[in-house]
Amino acid sequence: MQSSGHRQRDTEQHQPLLSADNDPEAGAGDGLWFIQDGCGIVCGVVTWLLVLYADFVVNLVMLLPNKSLWYSVINGALFNFLVVMALASHLRAMLSDPGAVPKGNATKEYTDSLQLKPGEVIYKCPKCCSIKPQRAHHCSICKRCIRKMDHHCPWVNNCVGEKNQRFFVLFTMYIALISVYALCLSFLQFYSCVKDQWNECTDFSPPVAMMLMIFLCLEAFLFLTFTVVMFGTQIHSICNDETEIERLKNEKPTWERRVRWEGMKAVFGGPPSFLWFNPFTGLRLRRLLMTRTRRSGVEFSV
C-alpha cells in the first residue's frame, strides 16, 4: 500500500521513522492486560505459590513460635510488607500493557494522518499488520509489536517493555530482598534450634521443620541468584537506554539516548523519590472498573 507522500514497507529488519512522540495512538491500551499463554500462566502461578510458601515458613515455622514477641512482630511486619510489595509488583508487571502497538493500524487513512514528510519511509509489521514505531519489536507470544521491548518473561506472563519495565524491576528487587531476608531468618532459626531444644523453637516436629527450612533456603538462594542478575541487567539497560534485544542485535542507536539518571527518571517517572519503589503508583482502579472491556486475540484489554 502506498500513498502519495511516503512509502510503506513490510519488514521487521529496519528502524522505523515513526516514534512515540508523533503516534496519536501511543497512549491507547492503558488498562488491564492479560496474555493467554499456558506456559506463562503456569509460571505466574508457580511464582505466587513459591512466594506464599516462603511467607508460610517464615511466619508459622520461624516467627510465631519464637519466644520474643518483638522479634516476631518486627520481622513479621517487615517480611510481609516485602511480600505484598513483591506480589503487587508482579501483578502490575503482568497485567499492565507493556506498550503494545495497536493492531491493524497500517491503513491509508492512518498513515495519511501521520503527516509524514515526502520521501519518509514507515515500516509495517507483516505479522500484526501494524505500523512499527521506533524501537518496537514483534513478540511471537503476545502476538503484538511492543515499544522498547526488552524481552518476554514467562514468570510475569508478559513482555517487559516501555510501560511496565518499572514494575518488572521492582518485582526483581523485592524478590531479591525477600530471598536475603529469608536466608538470614533461616540461619538465625537454625542457630537458635541447635543452641536450644528443637521442640522449643518451633511448633512443628524437628524433621518437618528441618525439611521446610532447607527447601526455603534452596528456593531463596535460587531466587536471589536469578533476581539479582535480572535486576542488574535491567538497571544496566535503563542507564544505557538500550534494551536487551537491541544489545543482542547490536543495533546502532538512531534515537537520542537517555543515559544514567535521565534514563532512570524516564522509566520510573520524575526525580528520585520513594514513589519509585511503590508499585501502586499510578494505579487507577476507578478507570479500570469503568472502562469498557474488550477481548481481542490472546489478550484482554480494559
Tab-separated table of N, CA, C and O in Angstrom, residues 25-144:
chain	number	residue	atom	x	y	z
A	25	GLU	N	-1.782	7.173	18.689
A	25	GLU	CA	-2.338	6.056	19.428
A	25	GLU	C	-1.334	5.496	20.428
A	25	GLU	O	-1.489	4.388	20.923
A	26	ALA	N	-0.316	6.256	20.729
A	26	ALA	CA	0.720	5.758	21.640
A	26	ALA	C	0.176	5.472	23.006
A	26	ALA	O	0.644	4.586	23.699
A	27	GLY	N	-0.830	6.217	23.450
A	27	GLY	CA	-1.369	6.004	24.782
A	27	GLY	C	-2.518	5.030	24.816
A	27	GLY	O	-3.041	4.727	25.882
A	28	ALA	N	-2.948	4.550	23.656
A	28	ALA	CA	-4.059	3.618	23.630
A	28	ALA	C	-3.662	2.298	24.257
A	28	ALA	O	-2.565	1.824	24.144
A	29	GLY	N	-4.608	1.676	24.941
A	29	GLY	CA	-4.338	0.384	25.539
A	29	GLY	C	-4.041	0.452	27.018
A	29	GLY	O	-3.727	-0.551	27.617
A	30	ASP	N	-4.108	1.669	27.656
A	30	ASP	CA	-3.931	1.752	29.098
A	30	ASP	C	-5.044	0.973	29.767
A	30	ASP	O	-6.210	1.101	29.434
A	31	GLY	N	-4.730	0.201	30.785
A	31	GLY	CA	-5.737	-0.557	31.491
A	31	GLY	C	-5.269	-1.972	31.738
A	31	GLY	O	-4.086	-2.260	31.745
A	32	LEU	N	-6.236	-2.856	31.953
A	32	LEU	CA	-5.928	-4.241	32.281
A	32	LEU	C	-5.525	-5.001	31.032
A	32	LEU	O	-6.114	-4.837	29.969
A	33	TRP	N	-4.529	-5.857	31.200
A	33	TRP	CA	-3.946	-6.591	30.070
A	33	TRP	C	-3.598	-7.976	30.570
A	33	TRP	O	-3.025	-8.136	31.646
A	34	PHE	N	-3.957	-8.982	29.808
A	34	PHE	CA	-3.643	-10.347	30.237
A	34	PHE	C	-3.369	-11.217	29.027
A	34	PHE	O	-4.167	-11.264	28.088
A	35	ILE	N	-2.227	-11.902	29.045
A	35	ILE	CA	-1.824	-12.765	27.937
A	35	ILE	C	-2.257	-14.197	28.234
A	35	ILE	O	-1.922	-14.755	29.283
A	36	GLN	N	-2.997	-14.782	27.313
A	36	GLN	CA	-3.477	-16.152	27.480
A	36	GLN	C	-2.460	-17.140	26.921
A	36	GLN	O	-2.659	-17.739	25.864
A	37	ASP	N	-1.380	-17.287	27.653
A	37	ASP	CA	-0.327	-18.227	27.287
A	37	ASP	C	-0.203	-19.266	28.388
A	37	ASP	O	0.025	-18.925	29.563
A	38	GLY	N	-0.353	-20.548	28.028
A	38	GLY	CA	-0.366	-21.608	29.038
A	38	GLY	C	0.893	-21.656	29.878
A	38	GLY	O	0.839	-21.726	31.110
A	39	CYS	N	2.040	-21.600	29.218
A	39	CYS	CA	3.317	-21.652	29.938
A	39	CYS	C	3.468	-20.457	30.869
A	39	CYS	O	3.890	-20.593	32.019
A	40	GLY	N	3.105	-19.267	30.377
A	40	GLY	CA	3.224	-18.068	31.191
A	40	GLY	C	2.303	-18.087	32.388
A	40	GLY	O	2.683	-17.665	33.491
A	41	ILE	N	1.074	-18.587	32.207
A	41	ILE	CA	0.122	-18.670	33.315
A	41	ILE	C	0.639	-19.623	34.384
A	41	ILE	O	0.584	-19.326	35.589
A	42	VAL	N	1.173	-20.775	33.953
A	42	VAL	CA	1.732	-21.739	34.915
A	42	VAL	C	2.902	-21.128	35.672
A	42	VAL	O	3.000	-21.252	36.906
A	43	CYS	N	3.800	-20.456	34.952
A	43	CYS	CA	4.955	-19.827	35.603
A	43	CYS	C	4.518	-18.747	36.585
A	43	CYS	O	5.094	-18.603	37.670
A	44	GLY	N	3.491	-17.973	36.209
A	44	GLY	CA	2.995	-16.943	37.109
A	44	GLY	C	2.398	-17.526	38.374
A	44	GLY	O	2.634	-17.020	39.481
A	45	VAL	N	1.622	-18.599	38.222
A	45	VAL	CA	1.031	-19.262	39.394
A	45	VAL	C	2.121	-19.861	40.276
A	45	VAL	O	2.069	-19.757	41.517
A	46	VAL	N	3.111	-20.500	39.662
A	46	VAL	CA	4.219	-21.077	40.433
A	46	VAL	C	4.959	-19.991	41.206
A	46	VAL	O	5.349	-20.190	42.367
A	47	THR	N	5.153	-18.833	40.591
A	47	THR	CA	5.817	-17.722	41.272
A	47	THR	C	5.063	-17.334	42.539
A	47	THR	O	5.658	-17.172	43.615
A	48	TRP	N	3.753	-17.187	42.420
A	48	TRP	CA	2.943	-16.835	43.589
A	48	TRP	C	3.007	-17.928	44.657
A	48	TRP	O	3.126	-17.624	45.854
A	49	LEU	N	2.936	-19.188	44.244
A	49	LEU	CA	2.967	-20.292	45.216
A	49	LEU	C	4.296	-20.333	45.967
A	49	LEU	O	4.333	-20.571	47.184
A	50	LEU	N	5.400	-20.086	45.264
A	50	LEU	CA	6.709	-20.102	45.917
A	50	LEU	C	6.859	-18.944	46.903
A	50	LEU	O	7.423	-19.109	47.993
A	51	VAL	N	6.352	-17.775	46.523
A	51	VAL	CA	6.420	-16.627	47.437
A	51	VAL	C	5.541	-16.875	48.659
A	51	VAL	O	5.951	-16.598	49.808
A	52	LEU	N	4.345	-17.408	48.442
A	52	LEU	CA	3.458	-17.695	49.564
A	52	LEU	C	4.009	-18.822	50.441
A	52	LEU	O	3.797	-18.829	51.664
A	53	TYR	N	4.715	-19.778	49.845
A	53	TYR	CA	5.366	-20.825	50.642
A	53	TYR	C	6.421	-20.215	51.559
A	53	TYR	O	6.500	-20.563	52.756
A	54	ALA	N	7.222	-19.302	51.029
A	54	ALA	CA	8.226	-18.629	51.852
A	54	ALA	C	7.557	-17.852	52.977
A	54	ALA	O	8.034	-17.859	54.130
A	55	ASP	N	6.447	-17.201	52.673
A	55	ASP	CA	5.719	-16.458	53.702
A	55	ASP	C	5.183	-17.396	54.781
A	55	ASP	O	5.212	-17.072	55.978
A	56	PHE	N	4.697	-18.565	54.371
A	56	PHE	CA	4.176	-19.568	55.318
A	56	PHE	C	5.280	-20.055	56.255
A	56	PHE	O	5.107	-20.100	57.475
A	57	VAL	N	6.431	-20.416	55.700
A	57	VAL	CA	7.515	-20.951	56.520
A	57	VAL	C	8.051	-19.886	57.481
A	57	VAL	O	8.268	-20.143	58.667
A	58	VAL	N	8.246	-18.680	56.980
A	58	VAL	CA	8.796	-17.614	57.828
A	58	VAL	C	7.849	-17.299	58.978
A	58	VAL	O	8.276	-17.166	60.137
A	59	ASN	N	6.554	-17.195	58.680
A	59	ASN	CA	5.602	-16.799	59.716
A	59	ASN	C	5.250	-17.924	60.678
A	59	ASN	O	5.296	-17.736	61.902
A	60	LEU	N	4.907	-19.091	60.151
A	60	LEU	CA	4.394	-20.161	61.002
A	60	LEU	C	5.472	-21.068	61.577
A	60	LEU	O	5.292	-21.621	62.659
A	61	VAL	N	6.571	-21.225	60.876
A	61	VAL	CA	7.626	-22.110	61.362
A	61	VAL	C	8.653	-21.352	62.192
A	61	VAL	O	9.145	-21.863	63.203
A	62	MET	N	8.969	-20.120	61.814
A	62	MET	CA	10.050	-19.382	62.472
A	62	MET	C	9.569	-18.328	63.471
A	62	MET	O	10.042	-18.276	64.604
A	63	LEU	N	8.651	-17.449	63.038
A	63	LEU	CA	8.350	-16.261	63.834
A	63	LEU	C	7.307	-16.481	64.922
A	63	LEU	O	7.503	-16.072	66.076
A	64	LEU	N	6.182	-17.107	64.596
A	64	LEU	CA	5.124	-17.267	65.592
A	64	LEU	C	5.559	-18.071	66.817
A	64	LEU	O	5.216	-17.707	67.946
A	65	PRO	N	6.333	-19.149	66.667
A	65	PRO	CA	6.754	-19.894	67.860
A	65	PRO	C	7.875	-19.220	68.655
A	65	PRO	O	8.232	-19.697	69.735
A	66	ASN	N	8.442	-18.141	68.130
A	66	ASN	CA	9.569	-17.508	68.806
A	66	ASN	C	9.145	-16.940	70.153
A	66	ASN	O	8.054	-16.399	70.309
A	67	LYS	N	10.048	-17.027	71.116
A	67	LYS	CA	9.743	-16.579	72.478
A	67	LYS	C	9.706	-15.061	72.584
A	67	LYS	O	9.040	-14.515	73.462
A	68	SER	N	10.407	-14.383	71.712
A	68	SER	CA	10.456	-12.921	71.752
A	68	SER	C	9.318	-12.340	70.916
A	68	SER	O	9.274	-12.529	69.702
A	69	LEU	N	8.393	-11.634	71.581
A	69	LEU	CA	7.257	-11.047	70.881
A	69	LEU	C	7.704	-9.975	69.899
A	69	LEU	O	7.236	-9.934	68.759
A	70	TRP	N	8.623	-9.110	70.323
A	70	TRP	CA	9.072	-8.030	69.456
A	70	TRP	C	9.822	-8.560	68.239
A	70	TRP	O	9.699	-8.013	67.143
A	71	TYR	N	10.588	-9.608	68.427
A	71	TYR	CA	11.303	-10.223	67.302
A	71	TYR	C	10.299	-10.712	66.261
A	71	TYR	O	10.475	-10.492	65.051
A	72	SER	N	9.239	-11.351	66.726
A	72	SER	CA	8.232	-11.883	65.806
A	72	SER	C	7.454	-10.770	65.120
A	72	SER	O	7.211	-10.817	63.912
A	73	VAL	N	7.058	-9.744	65.891
A	73	VAL	CA	6.235	-8.670	65.331
A	73	VAL	C	7.025	-7.849	64.312
A	73	VAL	O	6.543	-7.593	63.196
A	74	ILE	N	8.228	-7.434	64.679
A	74	ILE	CA	9.014	-6.572	63.784
A	74	ILE	C	9.389	-7.310	62.503
A	74	ILE	O	9.181	-6.800	61.390
A	75	ASN	N	9.938	-8.515	62.652
A	75	ASN	CA	10.339	-9.266	61.459
A	75	ASN	C	9.136	-9.712	60.635
A	75	ASN	O	9.198	-9.735	59.400
A	76	GLY	N	8.042	-10.047	61.313
A	76	GLY	CA	6.835	-10.425	60.581
A	76	GLY	C	6.283	-9.273	59.767
A	76	GLY	O	5.883	-9.444	58.606
A	77	ALA	N	6.260	-8.075	60.367
A	77	ALA	CA	5.748	-6.903	59.657
A	77	ALA	C	6.636	-6.569	58.458
A	77	ALA	O	6.131	-6.306	57.350
A	78	LEU	N	7.956	-6.585	58.629
A	78	LEU	CA	8.862	-6.254	57.533
A	78	LEU	C	8.791	-7.285	56.415
A	78	LEU	O	8.729	-6.930	55.232
A	79	PHE	N	8.800	-8.556	56.784
A	79	PHE	CA	8.801	-9.598	55.758
A	79	PHE	C	7.489	-9.583	54.974
A	79	PHE	O	7.498	-9.680	53.734
A	80	ASN	N	6.367	-9.447	55.672
A	80	ASN	CA	5.083	-9.444	54.968
A	80	ASN	C	4.905	-8.189	54.137
A	80	ASN	O	4.235	-8.226	53.090
A	81	PHE	N	5.489	-7.082	54.560
A	81	PHE	CA	5.471	-5.866	53.742
A	81	PHE	C	6.191	-6.112	52.420
A	81	PHE	O	5.699	-5.737	51.344
A	82	LEU	N	7.369	-6.755	52.487
A	82	LEU	CA	8.113	-7.054	51.263
A	82	LEU	C	7.346	-8.025	50.368
A	82	LEU	O	7.375	-7.908	49.134
A	83	VAL	N	6.650	-8.977	50.974
A	83	VAL	CA	5.861	-9.942	50.201
A	83	VAL	C	4.739	-9.227	49.453
A	83	VAL	O	4.509	-9.468	48.257
A	84	VAL	N	4.035	-8.331	50.142
A	84	VAL	CA	2.953	-7.578	49.498
A	84	VAL	C	3.493	-6.738	48.345
A	84	VAL	O	2.908	-6.700	47.250
A	85	MET	N	4.621	-6.069	48.559
A	85	MET	CA	5.193	-5.227	47.510
A	85	MET	C	5.657	-6.069	46.320
A	85	MET	O	5.509	-5.665	45.161
A	86	ALA	N	6.220	-7.249	46.592
A	86	ALA	CA	6.679	-8.123	45.512
A	86	ALA	C	5.506	-8.638	44.682
A	86	ALA	O	5.549	-8.623	43.438
A	87	LEU	N	4.445	-9.095	45.350
A	87	LEU	CA	3.295	-9.629	44.625
A	87	LEU	C	2.551	-8.513	43.889
A	87	LEU	O	2.036	-8.737	42.784
A	88	ALA	N	2.486	-7.328	44.480
A	88	ALA	CA	1.858	-6.198	43.790
A	88	ALA	C	2.656	-5.817	42.546
A	88	ALA	O	2.084	-5.542	41.481
A	89	SER	N	3.988	-5.817	42.660
A	89	SER	CA	4.839	-5.518	41.503
A	89	SER	C	4.655	-6.574	40.419
A	89	SER	O	4.633	-6.259	39.218
A	90	HIS	N	4.522	-7.826	40.838
A	90	HIS	CA	4.311	-8.909	39.874
A	90	HIS	C	2.994	-8.729	39.130
A	90	HIS	O	2.930	-8.886	37.897
A	91	LEU	N	1.940	-8.373	39.864
A	91	LEU	CA	0.648	-8.159	39.222
A	91	LEU	C	0.691	-6.980	38.253
A	91	LEU	O	0.146	-7.060	37.152
A	92	ARG	N	1.333	-5.893	38.663
A	92	ARG	CA	1.423	-4.731	37.783
A	92	ARG	C	2.226	-5.050	36.528
A	92	ARG	O	1.878	-4.611	35.430
A	93	ALA	N	3.311	-5.830	36.676
A	93	ALA	CA	4.112	-6.209	35.510
A	93	ALA	C	3.333	-7.145	34.590
A	93	ALA	O	3.462	-7.077	33.364
A	94	MET	N	2.499	-8.006	35.176
A	94	MET	CA	1.764	-8.999	34.397
A	94	MET	C	0.511	-8.410	33.748
A	94	MET	O	0.172	-8.762	32.615
A	95	LEU	N	-0.171	-7.517	34.436
A	95	LEU	CA	-1.463	-7.028	33.972
A	95	LEU	C	-1.402	-5.642	33.338
A	95	LEU	O	-2.444	-5.061	33.039
A	96	SER	N	-0.198	-5.093	33.162
A	96	SER	CA	-0.054	-3.783	32.519
A	96	SER	C	0.314	-3.962	31.046
A	96	SER	O	1.110	-4.836	30.695
A	97	ASP	N	-0.275	-3.139	30.215
A	97	ASP	CA	0.101	-3.104	28.805
A	97	ASP	C	1.573	-2.720	28.705
A	97	ASP	O	1.969	-1.651	29.182
A	98	PRO	N	2.419	-3.576	28.125
A	98	PRO	CA	3.849	-3.266	28.059
A	98	PRO	C	4.209	-2.195	27.032
A	98	PRO	O	5.370	-1.795	26.941
A	99	GLY	N	3.219	-1.750	26.287
A	99	GLY	CA	3.485	-0.767	25.227
A	99	GLY	C	3.133	-1.322	23.864
A	99	GLY	O	3.870	-1.112	22.890
A	100	ALA	N	2.013	-2.031	23.783
A	100	ALA	CA	1.616	-2.683	22.532
A	100	ALA	C	1.163	-1.662	21.503
A	100	ALA	O	0.464	-0.704	21.809
A	101	VAL	N	1.590	-1.888	20.279
A	101	VAL	CA	1.163	-1.060	19.160
A	101	VAL	C	-0.215	-1.546	18.710
A	101	VAL	O	-0.436	-2.759	18.609
A	102	PRO	N	-1.160	-0.655	18.444
A	102	PRO	CA	-2.495	-1.080	18.021
A	102	PRO	C	-2.443	-1.982	16.784
A	102	PRO	O	-1.709	-1.710	15.840
A	103	LYS	N	-3.229	-3.039	16.822
A	103	LYS	CA	-3.278	-3.961	15.685
A	103	LYS	C	-3.976	-3.330	14.489
A	103	LYS	O	-4.918	-2.565	14.632
A	104	GLY	N	-3.489	-3.697	13.316
A	104	GLY	CA	-4.172	-3.336	12.080
A	104	GLY	C	-4.282	-1.857	11.807
A	104	GLY	O	-5.213	-1.420	11.129
A	105	ASN	N	-3.328	-1.064	12.333
A	105	ASN	CA	-3.409	0.381	12.082
A	105	ASN	C	-2.680	0.793	10.804
A	105	ASN	O	-2.563	1.984	10.522
A	106	ALA	N	-2.194	-0.179	10.048
A	106	ALA	CA	-1.473	0.136	8.808
A	106	ALA	C	-2.467	0.351	7.674
A	106	ALA	O	-2.514	-0.396	6.690
A	107	THR	N	-3.296	1.363	7.829
A	107	THR	CA	-4.272	1.717	6.804
A	107	THR	C	-3.875	3.036	6.147
A	107	THR	O	-3.091	3.811	6.692
A	108	LYS	N	-4.446	3.284	4.970
A	108	LYS	CA	-4.137	4.518	4.252
A	108	LYS	C	-4.582	5.738	5.054
A	108	LYS	O	-3.871	6.748	5.130
A	109	GLU	N	-5.746	5.639	5.710
A	109	GLU	CA	-6.240	6.767	6.493
A	109	GLU	C	-5.303	7.076	7.663
A	109	GLU	O	-5.016	8.245	7.955
A	110	TYR	N	-4.804	6.033	8.302
A	110	TYR	CA	-3.934	6.252	9.453
A	110	TYR	C	-2.579	6.817	9.027
A	110	TYR	O	-2.057	7.742	9.649
A	111	THR	N	-2.004	6.259	7.963
A	111	THR	CA	-0.700	6.753	7.512
A	111	THR	C	-0.799	8.191	7.011
A	111	THR	O	0.124	8.982	7.194
A	112	ASP	N	-1.943	8.532	6.392
A	112	ASP	CA	-2.124	9.919	5.956
A	112	ASP	C	-2.217	10.861	7.155
A	112	ASP	O	-1.782	12.022	7.082
A	113	SER	N	-2.786	10.368	8.264
A	113	SER	CA	-2.941	11.220	9.449
A	113	SER	C	-1.614	11.503	10.141
A	113	SER	O	-1.532	12.409	10.973
A	114	LEU	N	-0.564	10.725	9.819
A	114	LEU	CA	0.733	10.938	10.447
A	114	LEU	C	1.442	12.170	9.914
A	114	LEU	O	2.374	12.668	10.552
A	115	GLN	N	1.015	12.656	8.757
A	115	GLN	CA	1.585	13.864	8.156
A	115	GLN	C	3.103	13.753	8.021
A	115	GLN	O	3.861	14.619	8.466
A	116	LEU	N	3.537	12.643	7.422
A	116	LEU	CA	4.966	12.434	7.219
A	116	LEU	C	5.474	13.292	6.066
A	116	LEU	O	4.724	13.663	5.166
A	117	LYS	N	6.742	13.582	6.095
A	117	LYS	CA	7.362	14.374	5.042
A	117	LYS	C	7.517	13.535	3.778
A	117	LYS	O	7.658	12.308	3.857
A	118	PRO	N	7.499	14.141	2.622
A	118	PRO	CA	7.678	13.382	1.368
A	118	PRO	C	8.995	12.626	1.372
A	118	PRO	O	10.038	13.163	1.740
A	119	GLY	N	8.950	11.358	0.989
A	119	GLY	CA	10.148	10.539	0.930
A	119	GLY	C	10.415	9.735	2.189
A	119	GLY	O	11.237	8.812	2.165
A	120	GLU	N	9.744	10.048	3.280
A	120	GLU	CA	9.948	9.274	4.508
A	120	GLU	C	9.334	7.888	4.355
A	120	GLU	O	8.295	7.710	3.714
A	121	VAL	N	9.986	6.909	4.971
A	121	VAL	CA	9.543	5.525	4.870
A	121	VAL	C	9.060	5.052	6.238
A	121	VAL	O	9.741	5.244	7.249
A	122	ILE	N	7.884	4.474	6.269
A	122	ILE	CA	7.395	3.854	7.500
A	122	ILE	C	7.337	2.351	7.273
A	122	ILE	O	7.213	1.883	6.140
A	123	TYR	N	7.424	1.598	8.361
A	123	TYR	CA	7.542	0.150	8.239
A	123	TYR	C	6.373	-0.547	8.906
A	123	TYR	O	5.966	-0.190	10.009
A	124	LYS	N	5.856	-1.510	8.196
A	124	LYS	CA	4.693	-2.256	8.645
A	124	LYS	C	5.124	-3.651	9.075
A	124	LYS	O	5.893	-4.320	8.390
A	125	CYS	N	4.620	-4.090	10.238
A	125	CYS	CA	4.888	-5.460	10.691
A	125	CYS	C	3.948	-6.403	9.953
A	125	CYS	O	2.727	-6.266	10.059
A	126	PRO	N	4.465	-7.356	9.206
A	126	PRO	CA	3.598	-8.255	8.448
A	126	PRO	C	2.848	-9.254	9.330
A	126	PRO	O	1.913	-9.892	8.863
A	127	LYS	N	3.238	-9.372	10.607
A	127	LYS	CA	2.609	-10.360	11.489
A	127	LYS	C	1.371	-9.821	12.188
A	127	LYS	O	0.415	-10.557	12.409
A	128	CYS	N	1.392	-8.539	12.589
A	128	CYS	CA	0.219	-7.974	13.266
A	128	CYS	C	-0.369	-6.800	12.499
A	128	CYS	O	-1.256	-6.116	13.010
A	129	CYS	N	0.138	-6.573	11.287
A	129	CYS	CA	-0.403	-5.529	10.395
A	129	CYS	C	-0.475	-4.173	11.078
A	129	CYS	O	-1.497	-3.479	11.009
A	130	SER	N	0.581	-3.814	11.766
A	130	SER	CA	0.637	-2.510	12.420
A	130	SER	C	1.888	-1.770	11.965
A	130	SER	O	2.878	-2.383	11.582
A	131	ILE	N	1.802	-0.447	12.016
A	131	ILE	CA	2.966	0.354	11.689
A	131	ILE	C	3.893	0.349	12.889
A	131	ILE	O	3.495	0.666	14.009
A	132	LYS	N	5.151	-0.004	12.665
A	132	LYS	CA	6.091	-0.174	13.768
A	132	LYS	C	6.712	1.156	14.168
A	132	LYS	O	7.400	1.783	13.365
A	133	PRO	N	6.475	1.580	15.404
A	133	PRO	CA	7.161	2.780	15.885
A	133	PRO	C	8.647	2.502	16.074
A	133	PRO	O	9.103	1.360	16.020
A	134	GLN	N	9.382	3.542	16.323
A	134	GLN	CA	10.817	3.392	16.572
A	134	GLN	C	11.045	2.527	17.802
A	134	GLN	O	10.374	2.667	18.812
A	135	ARG	N	11.992	1.595	17.694
A	135	ARG	CA	12.425	0.702	18.777
A	135	ARG	C	11.377	-0.345	19.151
A	135	ARG	O	11.489	-0.978	20.204
A	136	ALA	N	10.365	-0.532	18.318
A	136	ALA	CA	9.371	-1.568	18.580
A	136	ALA	C	9.808	-2.884	17.959
A	136	ALA	O	10.448	-2.905	16.908
A	137	HIS	N	9.469	-3.999	18.617
A	137	HIS	CA	9.760	-5.327	18.101
A	137	HIS	C	8.531	-6.218	18.296
A	137	HIS	O	7.750	-6.010	19.229
A	138	HIS	N	8.391	-7.188	17.414
A	138	HIS	CA	7.233	-8.079	17.478
A	138	HIS	C	7.504	-9.232	18.438
A	138	HIS	O	8.565	-9.858	18.403
A	139	CYS	N	6.531	-9.507	19.307
A	139	CYS	CA	6.607	-10.645	20.231
A	139	CYS	C	5.711	-11.755	19.709
A	139	CYS	O	4.511	-11.555	19.522
A	140	SER	N	6.279	-12.930	19.495
A	140	SER	CA	5.506	-14.043	18.940
A	140	SER	C	4.535	-14.620	19.951
A	140	SER	O	3.576	-15.305	19.570
A	141	ILE	N	4.755	-14.373	21.242
A	141	ILE	CA	3.850	-14.893	22.274
A	141	ILE	C	2.689	-13.931	22.505
A	141	ILE	O	1.524	-14.341	22.550
A	142	CYS	N	3.001	-12.651	22.645
A	142	CYS	CA	1.941	-11.644	22.789
A	142	CYS	C	1.231	-11.378	21.473
A	142	CYS	O	0.135	-10.821	21.461
A	143	LYS	N	1.888	-11.753	20.362
A	143	LYS	CA	1.354	-11.528	19.022
A	143	LYS	C	1.077	-10.051	18.764
A	143	LYS	O	0.099	-9.688	18.103
A	144	ARG	N	1.958	-9.213	19.286
A	144	ARG	CA	1.864	-7.769	19.094
A	144	ARG	C	3.267	-7.191	18.977
A	144	ARG	O	4.244	-7.767	19.457
